XYZ file of C-alpha atoms in Angstrom:
719
model
C 7.392 -14.451 -26.535
C 10.108 -14.675 -29.378
C 12.229 -17.389 -29.952
C 15.863 -17.472 -29.007
C 17.662 -16.882 -32.069
C 20.839 -14.848 -33.021
C 19.158 -13.000 -35.804
C 18.024 -9.542 -35.860
C 14.128 -8.900 -35.084
C 12.064 -8.138 -37.906
C 10.304 -4.498 -36.585
C 12.001 -1.527 -36.030
C 11.365 -1.417 -32.054
C 12.635 -5.108 -32.311
C 15.942 -3.547 -33.996
C 16.388 -0.111 -31.647
C 16.098 -2.623 -28.376
C 18.234 -5.478 -29.961
C 21.016 -2.394 -30.697
C 20.342 -1.176 -26.954
C 20.915 -4.511 -25.421
C 24.424 -4.612 -27.711
C 25.560 -1.369 -26.158
C 24.971 -2.482 -22.391
C 26.323 -5.401 -22.753
C 29.220 -4.493 -24.750
C 33.335 -4.078 -23.567
C 33.103 -0.531 -22.657
C 29.074 -0.038 -22.580
C 28.545 -2.555 -19.496
C 31.057 -0.540 -17.605
C 29.470 2.647 -18.317
C 25.887 1.871 -17.888
C 26.780 -0.002 -14.514
C 28.841 3.440 -13.300
C 25.946 5.322 -14.637
C 23.207 3.536 -12.306
C 26.072 3.229 -9.265
C 26.241 7.406 -9.435
C 22.390 7.596 -9.614
C 21.935 5.567 -6.999
C 24.428 7.627 -4.845
C 22.064 10.350 -5.227
C 18.980 8.625 -4.462
C 20.914 7.035 -1.033
C 21.266 10.563 -0.308
C 17.762 11.590 -1.116
C 16.223 8.552 0.238
C 17.237 10.109 3.654
C 15.392 12.663 3.489
C 11.887 11.397 1.718
C 10.435 11.553 5.428
C 10.706 15.557 5.354
C 8.146 15.304 2.164
C 6.167 13.105 3.368
C 2.255 14.831 3.423
C 1.638 15.240 7.410
C -1.715 15.556 8.698
C -4.688 12.772 7.072
C -6.965 16.026 5.452
C -3.973 16.684 2.838
C -5.853 13.591 1.413
C -9.650 14.452 1.598
C -11.377 15.609 -1.297
C -10.760 19.336 -1.931
C -14.620 19.772 -1.218
C -15.214 17.572 1.522
C -16.977 18.876 4.441
C -14.322 17.956 7.301
C -11.501 19.657 4.444
C -13.513 23.159 4.613
C -13.726 22.934 8.451
C -9.727 22.683 8.061
C -9.600 25.451 5.798
C -11.677 27.697 7.427
C -9.403 27.053 10.597
C -6.868 28.037 9.069
C -8.065 30.934 7.989
C -10.211 32.299 10.814
C -9.428 30.796 13.700
C -6.146 30.319 15.511
C -4.362 26.808 14.508
C -5.124 25.090 11.223
C -5.189 21.239 11.057
C -5.639 21.488 15.173
C -6.093 17.215 16.503
C -6.819 17.016 20.057
C -3.673 16.030 22.324
C -4.427 15.114 25.790
C -2.151 14.960 28.839
C -3.871 11.981 30.634
C -2.735 11.670 34.188
C -4.257 8.703 36.767
C -3.308 6.713 40.470
C -4.987 3.834 40.986
C -6.095 5.020 45.073
C -7.139 8.311 43.664
C -5.412 11.576 43.158
C -3.840 13.842 45.960
C -4.279 17.017 46.569
C -0.633 17.469 45.674
C -1.044 15.673 42.332
C -3.728 18.532 41.642
C -1.434 21.493 42.225
C 1.823 19.544 40.391
C -0.774 18.466 37.096
C -1.882 22.540 37.577
C 1.789 23.343 37.219
C 2.588 21.203 34.349
C -0.933 22.893 32.669
C 0.995 26.103 33.219
C 4.481 24.365 31.515
C 2.905 23.176 29.088
C 1.026 26.683 27.989
C 4.460 28.012 28.142
C 6.297 25.547 25.953
C 5.673 27.285 23.189
C 4.919 23.966 21.080
C 4.969 24.410 17.236
C 1.488 24.929 15.735
C -0.207 24.428 19.087
C -3.317 25.690 19.949
C -3.569 27.014 23.761
C -4.096 24.519 26.393
C -8.031 24.451 26.779
C -10.586 22.094 28.600
C -13.840 21.833 26.654
C -15.695 20.266 29.582
C -14.988 23.057 32.187
C -18.493 23.949 31.649
C -19.815 21.050 32.623
C -17.454 20.026 35.270
C -17.397 20.168 38.615
C -14.155 19.125 40.158
C -11.628 21.307 37.816
C -7.641 21.495 38.445
C -5.955 24.958 39.230
C -6.746 27.572 36.376
C -9.244 25.421 34.944
C -6.461 23.720 33.167
C -8.040 20.090 33.128
C -10.485 18.028 34.555
C -10.578 15.075 37.240
C -12.662 12.117 36.251
C -15.879 11.507 38.314
C -13.968 8.529 40.310
C -11.183 10.782 41.257
C -8.178 8.775 39.951
C -7.741 10.225 36.612
C -6.792 13.540 34.905
C -6.635 15.128 32.067
C -4.766 18.550 30.664
C -6.158 19.260 26.486
C -4.369 21.328 24.124
C -4.205 20.924 20.337
C -1.491 20.205 17.917
C -1.404 21.524 13.875
C -0.734 18.535 12.069
C -0.348 20.542 8.870
C 2.882 21.303 10.025
C 5.404 19.202 9.018
C 7.093 17.075 12.319
C 5.005 19.210 14.582
C 2.977 16.483 16.389
C 5.960 14.202 16.818
C 8.053 16.891 18.197
C 5.292 18.485 20.216
C 4.790 15.002 21.921
C 8.479 14.841 22.353
C 8.998 17.974 24.314
C 6.080 17.019 26.290
C 7.276 13.792 27.024
C 10.401 15.439 28.342
C 8.582 18.013 30.456
C 6.632 14.697 31.979
C 9.628 12.756 33.010
C 11.063 15.317 35.058
C 7.415 17.220 36.477
C 5.273 14.247 37.033
C 5.414 13.366 40.649
C 6.219 9.666 41.722
C 3.381 6.891 41.443
C 1.420 9.050 39.145
C 1.016 7.678 35.597
C 1.203 10.391 32.931
C 0.364 9.400 29.327
C 0.012 11.416 25.767
C -3.136 9.867 24.394
C -5.941 11.392 21.773
C -5.599 11.581 18.053
C -2.373 13.569 18.571
C -1.298 11.108 20.836
C -1.848 8.403 18.003
C -0.489 10.260 15.346
C 2.727 11.014 17.038
C 3.528 7.031 18.309
C 2.276 5.990 14.288
C 4.841 8.288 12.875
C 7.471 6.139 15.031
C 6.553 3.317 14.088
C 6.802 4.284 10.488
C 9.664 5.477 10.775
C 11.160 2.460 12.021
C 8.700 0.298 9.848
C 10.813 1.245 6.543
C 14.091 -0.057 7.768
C 12.494 -3.175 9.403
C 10.746 -3.444 5.926
C 13.771 -3.194 3.766
C 15.842 -5.673 6.160
C 13.490 -7.994 6.192
C 12.600 -8.075 2.299
C 16.287 -8.257 1.415
C 17.058 -11.519 4.069
C 14.136 -12.926 2.210
C 14.247 -12.046 -0.894
C 18.409 -13.231 -0.837
C 17.267 -16.724 0.954
C 14.338 -17.654 -1.821
C 16.837 -16.684 -5.141
C 19.378 -18.720 -3.312
C 16.906 -21.589 -3.253
C 15.995 -21.240 -7.033
C 19.659 -20.648 -8.015
C 21.920 -22.217 -5.469
C 24.367 -19.900 -6.545
C 25.452 -16.774 -4.706
C 26.259 -14.312 -7.088
C 23.259 -15.198 -8.891
C 21.427 -14.538 -5.686
C 22.626 -11.287 -4.741
C 22.994 -9.903 -8.406
C 19.125 -9.074 -8.751
C 19.411 -7.809 -5.038
C 21.706 -5.901 -6.609
C 20.049 -4.279 -9.546
C 16.508 -3.789 -7.202
C 18.270 -1.954 -4.564
C 19.944 0.628 -7.042
C 16.458 0.857 -9.107
C 15.515 1.412 -5.573
C 17.109 4.302 -4.477
C 16.635 6.066 -7.691
C 13.363 5.943 -7.251
C 13.499 7.661 -4.090
C 15.576 10.082 -5.193
C 12.770 10.551 -8.353
C 10.067 10.746 -5.675
C 11.664 12.724 -3.249
C 12.520 15.561 -5.809
C 8.725 15.527 -7.186
C 7.451 15.801 -3.595
C 9.790 18.436 -2.817
C 8.892 20.358 -6.226
C 4.793 20.128 -5.075
C 4.251 18.288 -8.132
C 3.321 14.954 -6.312
C 2.102 14.057 -2.968
C 3.494 11.229 -0.745
C 2.140 9.312 2.620
C 4.453 6.868 4.585
C 2.259 3.635 3.157
C 3.252 4.786 0.035
C 6.640 4.553 0.388
C 6.341 1.063 2.132
C 4.290 -0.256 -0.692
C 6.521 1.210 -3.081
C 9.292 -0.384 -1.798
C 7.530 -3.650 -1.761
C 6.656 -3.578 -5.138
C 9.695 -2.627 -6.401
C 11.953 -5.887 -4.641
C 8.619 -7.957 -5.649
C 8.383 -6.911 -9.035
C 12.085 -6.381 -10.336
C 13.014 -9.636 -8.967
C 10.183 -11.281 -10.863
C 11.665 -9.446 -13.770
C 15.298 -10.892 -13.372
C 13.858 -14.203 -12.451
C 12.275 -14.040 -15.997
C 16.053 -12.510 -17.843
C 17.651 -15.222 -16.853
C 15.408 -17.903 -17.262
C 15.699 -17.184 -21.144
C 19.442 -16.588 -20.570
C 20.048 -20.271 -19.048
C 17.302 -21.575 -22.276
C 20.503 -19.896 -24.606
C 22.779 -21.483 -22.916
C 21.426 -24.584 -23.084
C 21.266 -24.875 -26.461
C 25.221 -24.173 -26.581
C 25.262 -20.489 -27.597
C 28.443 -18.446 -26.113
C 27.638 -16.334 -22.953
C 27.599 -12.981 -24.870
C 25.247 -14.127 -27.177
C 23.285 -16.258 -24.893
C 22.801 -13.166 -22.928
C 21.710 -10.698 -25.830
C 19.174 -13.872 -27.247
C 17.737 -14.320 -23.660
C 17.409 -10.247 -23.031
C 15.737 -10.089 -26.618
C 13.499 -12.718 -25.553
C 12.398 -11.979 -22.169
C 11.839 -8.835 -23.329
C 8.294 -8.606 -25.168
C 6.816 -10.276 -21.713
C 8.411 -8.230 -19.051
C 7.638 -4.960 -21.168
C 4.005 -6.327 -21.678
C 4.045 -6.975 -17.384
C 5.297 -4.003 -16.432
C 3.218 -1.740 -18.768
C -0.262 -3.547 -17.425
C 1.060 -2.642 -13.740
C 1.873 1.118 -14.988
C -1.369 1.527 -16.560
C -3.552 0.040 -13.913
C -1.239 2.108 -11.104
C -2.025 5.481 -13.201
C -5.850 4.818 -13.543
C -5.373 5.486 -9.397
C -5.085 9.363 -10.306
C -8.749 9.447 -11.179
C -9.570 8.820 -7.716
C -10.741 11.686 -5.643
C -9.433 10.826 -2.500
C -6.010 12.446 -2.292
C -4.030 9.838 -0.899
C -5.003 6.830 -3.228
C -4.402 9.524 -6.541
C -0.992 10.211 -5.626
C -0.313 6.748 -4.699
C -0.989 5.840 -8.646
C 2.427 7.630 -10.027
C 4.622 7.054 -7.309
C 4.055 3.620 -8.111
C 4.036 3.707 -11.430
C 7.614 5.735 -11.555
C 9.016 2.609 -9.419
C 7.763 0.095 -11.967
C 9.064 2.216 -14.833
C 12.246 2.732 -13.484
C 12.365 -0.698 -12.642
C 11.659 -2.035 -16.203
C 14.686 0.356 -17.098
C 16.840 -1.211 -14.966
C 15.979 -4.803 -15.840
C 16.950 -4.190 -19.634
C 20.030 -2.043 -18.889
C 21.709 -2.568 -15.880
C 21.140 -6.535 -15.043
C 21.961 -7.555 -18.367
C 25.262 -5.444 -18.088
C 25.842 -6.757 -14.675
C 25.576 -10.544 -16.316
C 27.692 -9.374 -19.167
C 30.422 -8.616 -16.942
C 30.386 -11.826 -14.787
C 29.788 -13.663 -17.422
C 28.668 -17.400 -17.328
C 30.661 -17.600 -13.193
C 27.712 -16.158 -11.893
C 25.930 -20.011 -12.330
C 29.100 -21.072 -10.208
C 29.205 -23.508 -8.502
C 26.229 -24.990 -10.419
C 27.406 -26.388 -14.082
C 25.797 -24.576 -17.030
C 22.072 -25.513 -18.060
C 21.797 -28.156 -20.281
C 19.123 -28.249 -23.008
C 18.437 -31.946 -22.078
C 17.023 -30.702 -18.812
C 14.040 -32.080 -17.610
C 10.807 -30.654 -15.603
C 9.583 -33.583 -13.727
C 7.083 -31.472 -11.833
C 5.610 -29.410 -14.702
C 5.626 -32.449 -17.221
C 3.238 -34.128 -14.526
C 0.987 -31.082 -13.698
C 1.049 -30.793 -17.677
C 0.074 -34.447 -18.258
C -2.672 -33.475 -15.614
C -3.988 -30.959 -17.683
C -4.034 -32.629 -20.812
C -5.967 -35.975 -18.847
C -8.198 -33.807 -16.731
C -8.680 -29.997 -18.123
C -12.371 -29.988 -17.463
C -12.361 -31.489 -14.061
C -9.898 -29.224 -13.097
C -11.225 -26.229 -14.537
C -14.902 -27.357 -12.412
C -13.768 -28.023 -9.548
C -11.029 -24.881 -9.602
C -13.936 -22.708 -10.353
C -16.231 -23.796 -7.475
C -13.555 -24.209 -5.430
C -13.092 -19.858 -5.661
C -16.406 -19.480 -5.538
C -16.943 -20.636 -2.405
C -14.034 -18.999 -1.351
C -15.918 -15.899 -1.871
C -18.865 -16.066 -0.365
C -16.577 -15.069 2.811
C -17.370 -11.500 1.204
C -20.894 -11.964 2.491
C -19.813 -11.562 6.133
C -20.309 -8.254 7.608
C -17.695 -6.491 8.988
C -16.558 -3.606 10.431
C -14.016 -0.842 9.005
C -10.845 0.199 10.773
C -10.571 3.800 11.586
C -7.442 5.697 12.652
C -8.061 4.593 16.405
C -8.138 1.621 15.745
C -4.614 0.909 12.926
C -2.250 0.051 15.681
C -0.689 -3.489 16.654
C 1.217 -4.022 20.254
C 1.290 -1.860 23.584
C 2.674 1.835 22.951
C 2.136 4.990 25.473
C -0.828 5.852 23.580
C -2.373 2.729 23.275
C -2.245 2.187 26.733
C -3.099 5.630 28.039
C -6.423 5.283 25.589
C -7.342 2.052 27.937
C -7.204 3.977 30.915
C -9.187 7.562 29.173
C -11.569 5.144 27.865
C -12.271 3.839 31.446
C -12.735 7.186 33.522
C -13.518 9.471 30.826
C -16.509 9.676 28.111
C -15.292 7.344 25.326
C -16.219 10.075 22.666
C -13.161 12.196 24.582
C -10.743 10.311 22.321
C -12.020 11.812 19.276
C -14.039 14.835 19.742
C -16.102 16.585 16.737
C -15.621 19.650 16.045
C -18.514 21.936 14.673
C -18.438 25.226 12.763
C -22.146 27.018 13.214
C -23.011 30.666 12.645
C -22.789 32.706 16.183
C -26.724 33.476 16.048
C -27.331 29.302 15.943
C -25.015 28.637 18.527
C -27.359 28.550 21.701
C -29.599 26.185 19.990
C -27.119 23.906 18.631
C -25.478 23.339 22.122
C -29.237 23.326 23.234
C -30.001 20.147 21.151
C -27.047 18.318 21.019
C -26.847 18.150 24.467
C -30.221 16.925 24.560
C -29.493 13.993 22.261
C -28.025 10.454 23.283
C -25.455 10.301 20.549
C -24.140 13.444 22.376
C -22.242 13.216 25.703
C -21.368 16.814 25.810
C -21.217 20.012 23.462
C -19.443 23.237 24.339
C -18.746 26.300 22.487
C -15.321 26.897 22.543
C -14.175 30.683 23.816
C -13.923 32.950 21.036
C -9.911 33.365 19.391
C -11.242 34.159 15.695
C -11.164 37.339 14.066
C -13.675 39.107 11.878
C -15.897 36.097 11.223
C -19.922 35.409 11.928
C -18.337 31.616 13.245
C -18.427 29.769 16.223
C -16.799 26.712 16.982
C -18.152 24.006 19.149
C -16.715 20.578 20.079
C -18.499 17.726 20.654
C -17.838 14.561 22.663
C -19.883 11.846 20.876
C -21.005 8.701 23.364
C -19.795 5.347 22.093
C -16.396 4.809 20.421
C -15.695 7.380 17.918
C -13.400 5.009 15.595
C -15.920 2.502 14.666
C -17.948 1.773 11.594
C -21.192 2.343 13.830
C -19.763 6.064 14.726
C -19.984 6.783 11.416
C -23.848 6.231 11.291
C -23.756 8.334 14.325
C -21.878 11.730 13.040
C -24.542 11.526 10.257
C -27.311 11.804 12.613
C -25.425 14.774 14.566
C -24.767 16.313 11.127
C -28.463 16.107 10.119
C -29.646 17.570 13.382
C -27.382 20.247 13.617
C -28.322 21.152 9.606
C -32.035 21.206 10.507
C -31.046 24.534 13.039
C -28.058 25.795 10.786
C -28.187 24.587 7.416
C -24.663 25.765 6.497
C -22.929 24.319 9.483
C -19.930 21.752 8.872
C -18.797 19.092 10.774
C -15.185 18.373 11.376
C -12.484 16.640 13.133
C -10.712 13.248 13.015
C -13.791 11.133 13.589
C -15.498 13.363 10.687
C -12.525 12.942 8.497
C -12.695 9.300 8.683
C -16.257 9.443 7.486
C -15.187 11.371 4.635
C -12.665 9.159 3.604
C -14.429 6.079 3.823
C -16.864 7.745 1.689
C -14.097 9.090 -1.252
C -12.754 5.447 -0.606
C -16.082 4.104 -1.358
C -16.679 6.576 -4.369
C -13.197 5.910 -6.185
C -13.573 1.811 -5.466
C -17.072 1.354 -7.871
C -15.267 4.211 -10.058
C -11.852 2.598 -10.297
C -11.997 -0.955 -10.504
C -14.115 -0.980 -13.960
C -11.564 0.979 -15.299
C -8.606 -1.030 -13.972
C -10.247 -4.241 -15.549
C -11.167 -2.204 -18.950
C -7.630 -0.910 -19.219
C -5.865 -4.109 -18.600
C -8.432 -5.900 -20.730
C -7.509 -3.690 -23.790
C -3.658 -4.131 -23.139
C -4.012 -8.253 -23.475
C -5.919 -8.209 -26.388
C -3.051 -5.876 -27.856
C -0.610 -8.229 -26.265
C -2.426 -11.195 -27.523
C -4.044 -10.356 -30.547
C -7.511 -11.760 -29.171
C -10.614 -10.755 -27.437
C -11.130 -14.733 -26.401
C -8.054 -15.076 -24.035
C -8.165 -11.581 -22.973
C -12.041 -12.385 -21.559
C -11.355 -15.576 -19.507
C -8.280 -14.354 -17.943
C -9.715 -10.997 -16.778
C -12.814 -13.344 -14.900
C -9.854 -15.902 -13.998
C -8.014 -12.927 -12.273
C -11.452 -11.200 -10.600
C -12.435 -14.667 -9.432
C -9.237 -14.950 -7.798
C -9.080 -11.502 -5.983
C -13.025 -12.426 -4.998
C -11.861 -15.744 -3.437
C -8.747 -13.645 -1.720
C -10.836 -10.900 -0.571
C -13.403 -13.621 1.058
C -10.993 -15.611 2.649
C -8.848 -12.581 4.083
C -12.535 -11.314 5.325
C -13.122 -14.605 7.545
C -9.154 -14.831 8.753
C -9.660 -11.486 9.799
C -12.494 -10.897 11.356
C -13.457 -14.365 12.264
C -9.990 -16.176 12.980
C -7.759 -13.498 14.105
C -10.435 -11.390 15.627
C -9.446 -7.664 14.012
C -12.431 -5.168 14.728
C -12.576 -4.544 10.592
C -10.788 -4.439 7.446
C -8.480 -1.320 6.713
C -10.985 1.128 5.037
C -8.907 0.599 1.611
C -8.177 -2.786 1.550
C -10.367 -3.921 -1.266
C -9.046 -1.095 -3.788
C -5.449 -1.275 -2.801
C -5.216 -5.058 -2.779
C -7.210 -5.093 -6.079
C -4.880 -2.689 -7.651
C -1.936 -5.101 -6.915
C -3.774 -8.501 -7.210
C -5.142 -7.493 -10.428
C -1.515 -6.128 -12.307
C 0.773 -8.618 -10.691
C -2.095 -11.429 -10.968
C -2.450 -10.736 -14.683
C 1.728 -10.454 -15.240
C 1.859 -14.574 -14.496
C -0.622 -15.108 -17.224
C 0.838 -12.631 -19.431
C 4.103 -14.816 -18.885
C 2.218 -17.727 -19.599
C -0.210 -16.631 -22.488
C 2.849 -14.977 -24.299
C 4.790 -18.303 -24.183
C 1.648 -20.433 -25.333
C 1.472 -17.858 -28.218
C 4.816 -18.682 -29.258
C 4.336 -22.230 -29.134
C 1.200 -22.343 -30.551
C 2.619 -21.518 -34.488
C 4.166 -24.777 -34.458
C 2.141 -27.053 -32.005
C -1.028 -25.433 -32.045
C -2.718 -24.037 -28.762
C -3.134 -27.420 -27.019
C 0.151 -28.836 -27.012
C 1.228 -25.181 -27.028
C -0.076 -24.793 -23.841
C 1.304 -27.960 -22.104
C 4.854 -27.201 -23.266
C 4.291 -23.401 -22.394
C 3.351 -25.093 -18.847
C 6.290 -27.165 -18.689
C 8.964 -24.548 -19.615
C 7.270 -21.725 -17.781
C 5.986 -23.666 -14.532
C 9.532 -23.777 -12.501
C 10.388 -20.296 -13.496
C 6.985 -18.533 -12.654
C 6.177 -20.372 -10.080
C 9.519 -18.953 -8.169
C 8.562 -15.533 -8.973
C 5.524 -15.882 -7.440
C 6.558 -17.312 -4.123
C 9.029 -14.393 -4.240
C 6.381 -11.476 -4.874
C 4.093 -12.959 -2.154
C 6.832 -13.168 0.215
C 7.504 -9.609 -0.315
C 4.291 -8.713 0.734
C 4.353 -10.965 3.503
C 6.667 -9.091 5.012
C 4.430 -6.322 5.462
C 2.998 -8.356 7.978
C 5.744 -7.840 10.205
C 4.754 -4.447 10.932
C 2.853 -3.122 13.890
C 0.512 -1.142 11.649
C -2.721 -3.380 11.122
C -4.035 -1.830 7.707
C -0.899 -2.758 5.850
C -0.565 -6.454 7.580
C -4.282 -6.804 5.626
C -2.744 -5.247 2.703
C 0.251 -7.441 2.609
C -1.630 -10.781 3.925
C -4.268 -10.132 1.173
C -1.530 -9.393 -1.459
C 0.498 -12.102 -0.456
C -2.404 -14.951 -0.779
C -3.869 -13.584 -4.021
C -0.420 -13.802 -5.447
C -0.040 -17.601 -4.293
C -3.156 -18.273 -5.741
C -2.587 -17.168 -8.903
C 0.592 -18.760 -8.884
C -0.312 -22.112 -7.657
C -3.765 -22.559 -8.658
C -5.178 -20.166 -11.343
C -1.898 -19.610 -13.479
C -0.875 -23.420 -12.954
C -3.867 -24.879 -13.353
C -7.050 -22.871 -14.241
C -5.930 -21.014 -17.045
C -4.017 -23.723 -18.840
C -6.937 -25.705 -18.614
C -9.264 -23.815 -19.911
C -7.081 -22.683 -22.718
C -6.129 -26.497 -23.258
C -10.171 -27.246 -23.544
C -10.683 -24.066 -26.131
C -7.679 -24.793 -28.132
C -7.313 -22.476 -31.008
C -10.597 -20.633 -30.316
C -8.473 -18.635 -27.633
C -7.619 -16.729 -30.137
C -10.542 -15.567 -31.632
C -11.608 -13.955 -33.484
C -8.031 -13.247 -34.774
C -6.945 -17.111 -34.427
C -3.612 -18.766 -34.813
C -2.531 -17.016 -38.022
C -2.400 -13.433 -36.304
C -0.678 -14.876 -33.423
C 2.153 -16.611 -35.869
C 2.460 -13.191 -37.779
C 2.540 -11.417 -34.693
C 5.282 -13.653 -33.302
C 7.499 -13.320 -37.057
C 7.741 -9.772 -36.362
C 9.955 -10.556 -33.156
């Protein structure tokens, strides 16, 4: 990191950046900058309210284009009535047994559902009627074998935006007026789950925003003990967030990118976490300049220039890591990359323009009621930590390495994978209804499979499936297609269709069908889950080494070395492996979850590597600066002492923002939030505070191999 001097930087980029800083902090420029950002944010606020209108609907929207289940959806759209139809079950139950009047009322409800004109809905159907013995009037539903429950089934086209949530809301309204007293009524099946998740996600965004703002505000107050200094970073981050939301909306509305609910929630916590970190680093260098007696405006400009290399390198690393996601075959992962990259890019621009402009407008008053910092301010805690590293570097490196390896052993524990039907926390209409459905009907009914087979093979396929132990029932759907030789067969598998074991059963079913019809296609929500998991597994193996390679190249360019970047990468990977092992043990053994979210490894890796490298960049950039006068060994201790407080504060705030995800009733996000929060804390208090300084102190000038400290000093002089 460059020293804080009043002189102009030597490089062309440095001179251009210095002119930018002077412009945005000048008497007129600061107000122009603030007004421009406020106007952009005002437009972003309006568009943010419409972001839900362009979030992609239906999970098949994010499947690989050539996956089997995607082809089923395409054929359903072109050859059959409906499109991405997901089953919706209206479930009725009376523990004492359904009465005759109950059955008549349910039959009438089925008829009214048929006439309700639901957007994107298929006609009411009952795939079990061919095997059912106790049918409701008009064949609109099926009574359970114990006579206590009945279902009405139909399909909703999830590809039509808001079709599922709107249809479920209208059905709920009908049920409130048409259901007899004492008869329980629930909306279950994949469509019921989708509607509940949409409702939860809508509330989750507001909850997450409020909790994140409150948490960051409390942490900033604890760091600065100055109200205005705690509020300003939040203002900058909030304005940047709404500007990003507006950009994402415009791009999604123009069909240039896709975005889903998970992406918008991750965008929020990333911007608030990373943006607050950037503000902390800039203010830290501002305070340093004030501490040596520089006038407030000069100190601000010097501090902004001094913090720029580390902040820019950090942000560039995150952006590069996110853009690597664009090679993914799973589109939910692919489009997450540019959305998050746009967020960080805008946040960087705001950090170098809006934050200095606001600090310039308020001057040193932002630190009230605290006195201005003194140059003799002593970092007692971090001086002791540096002394520990000086005396016990080898012991610390060994003990921490062994500890991380032991935690990483948690990855050897076998665990399941959370499917679509398992990712919810709390009691909802869907979850209550699903328990009743599983009690009275085959478990596989909650997630039927859809087979498309040649007409000539339909009878043979149905007979084969109905003789398999893995299938509870297979039944052809009455033909509603035009000009095609395909038939649709609904398959009710045995057991829970959303478990990891179910995926293996589906593969056996698929292979059995293909022996009769090699061109048969298997679809439905459970099959989509299988395709999603397979695509994600492929993407994980491809993206992880690519991200590591990209980050390594950036580190080599920043530090003008190969040795230091290599062991920095190793420490971050070790930290990630330890975090994932700990998370596996926590969720599968301590918390009793059914498994881990299918994308936990990839998403948490991207965040932890990109953000974990950030803190190493902040430290090692300062080590590089100190090494030109003190040598690498002493420079490491000096850098640890001067950056320890601010980087640790940044780590706590970043961990806190991701921890806010644990308050959401969405199990995959709870796991991702916990993993990133714990990983950031391990990076902050163990890897960055002890392991990296110990390794660097042990290696000394060899850390800059093969170019040595001379290249580092020459690079430093350019700034």
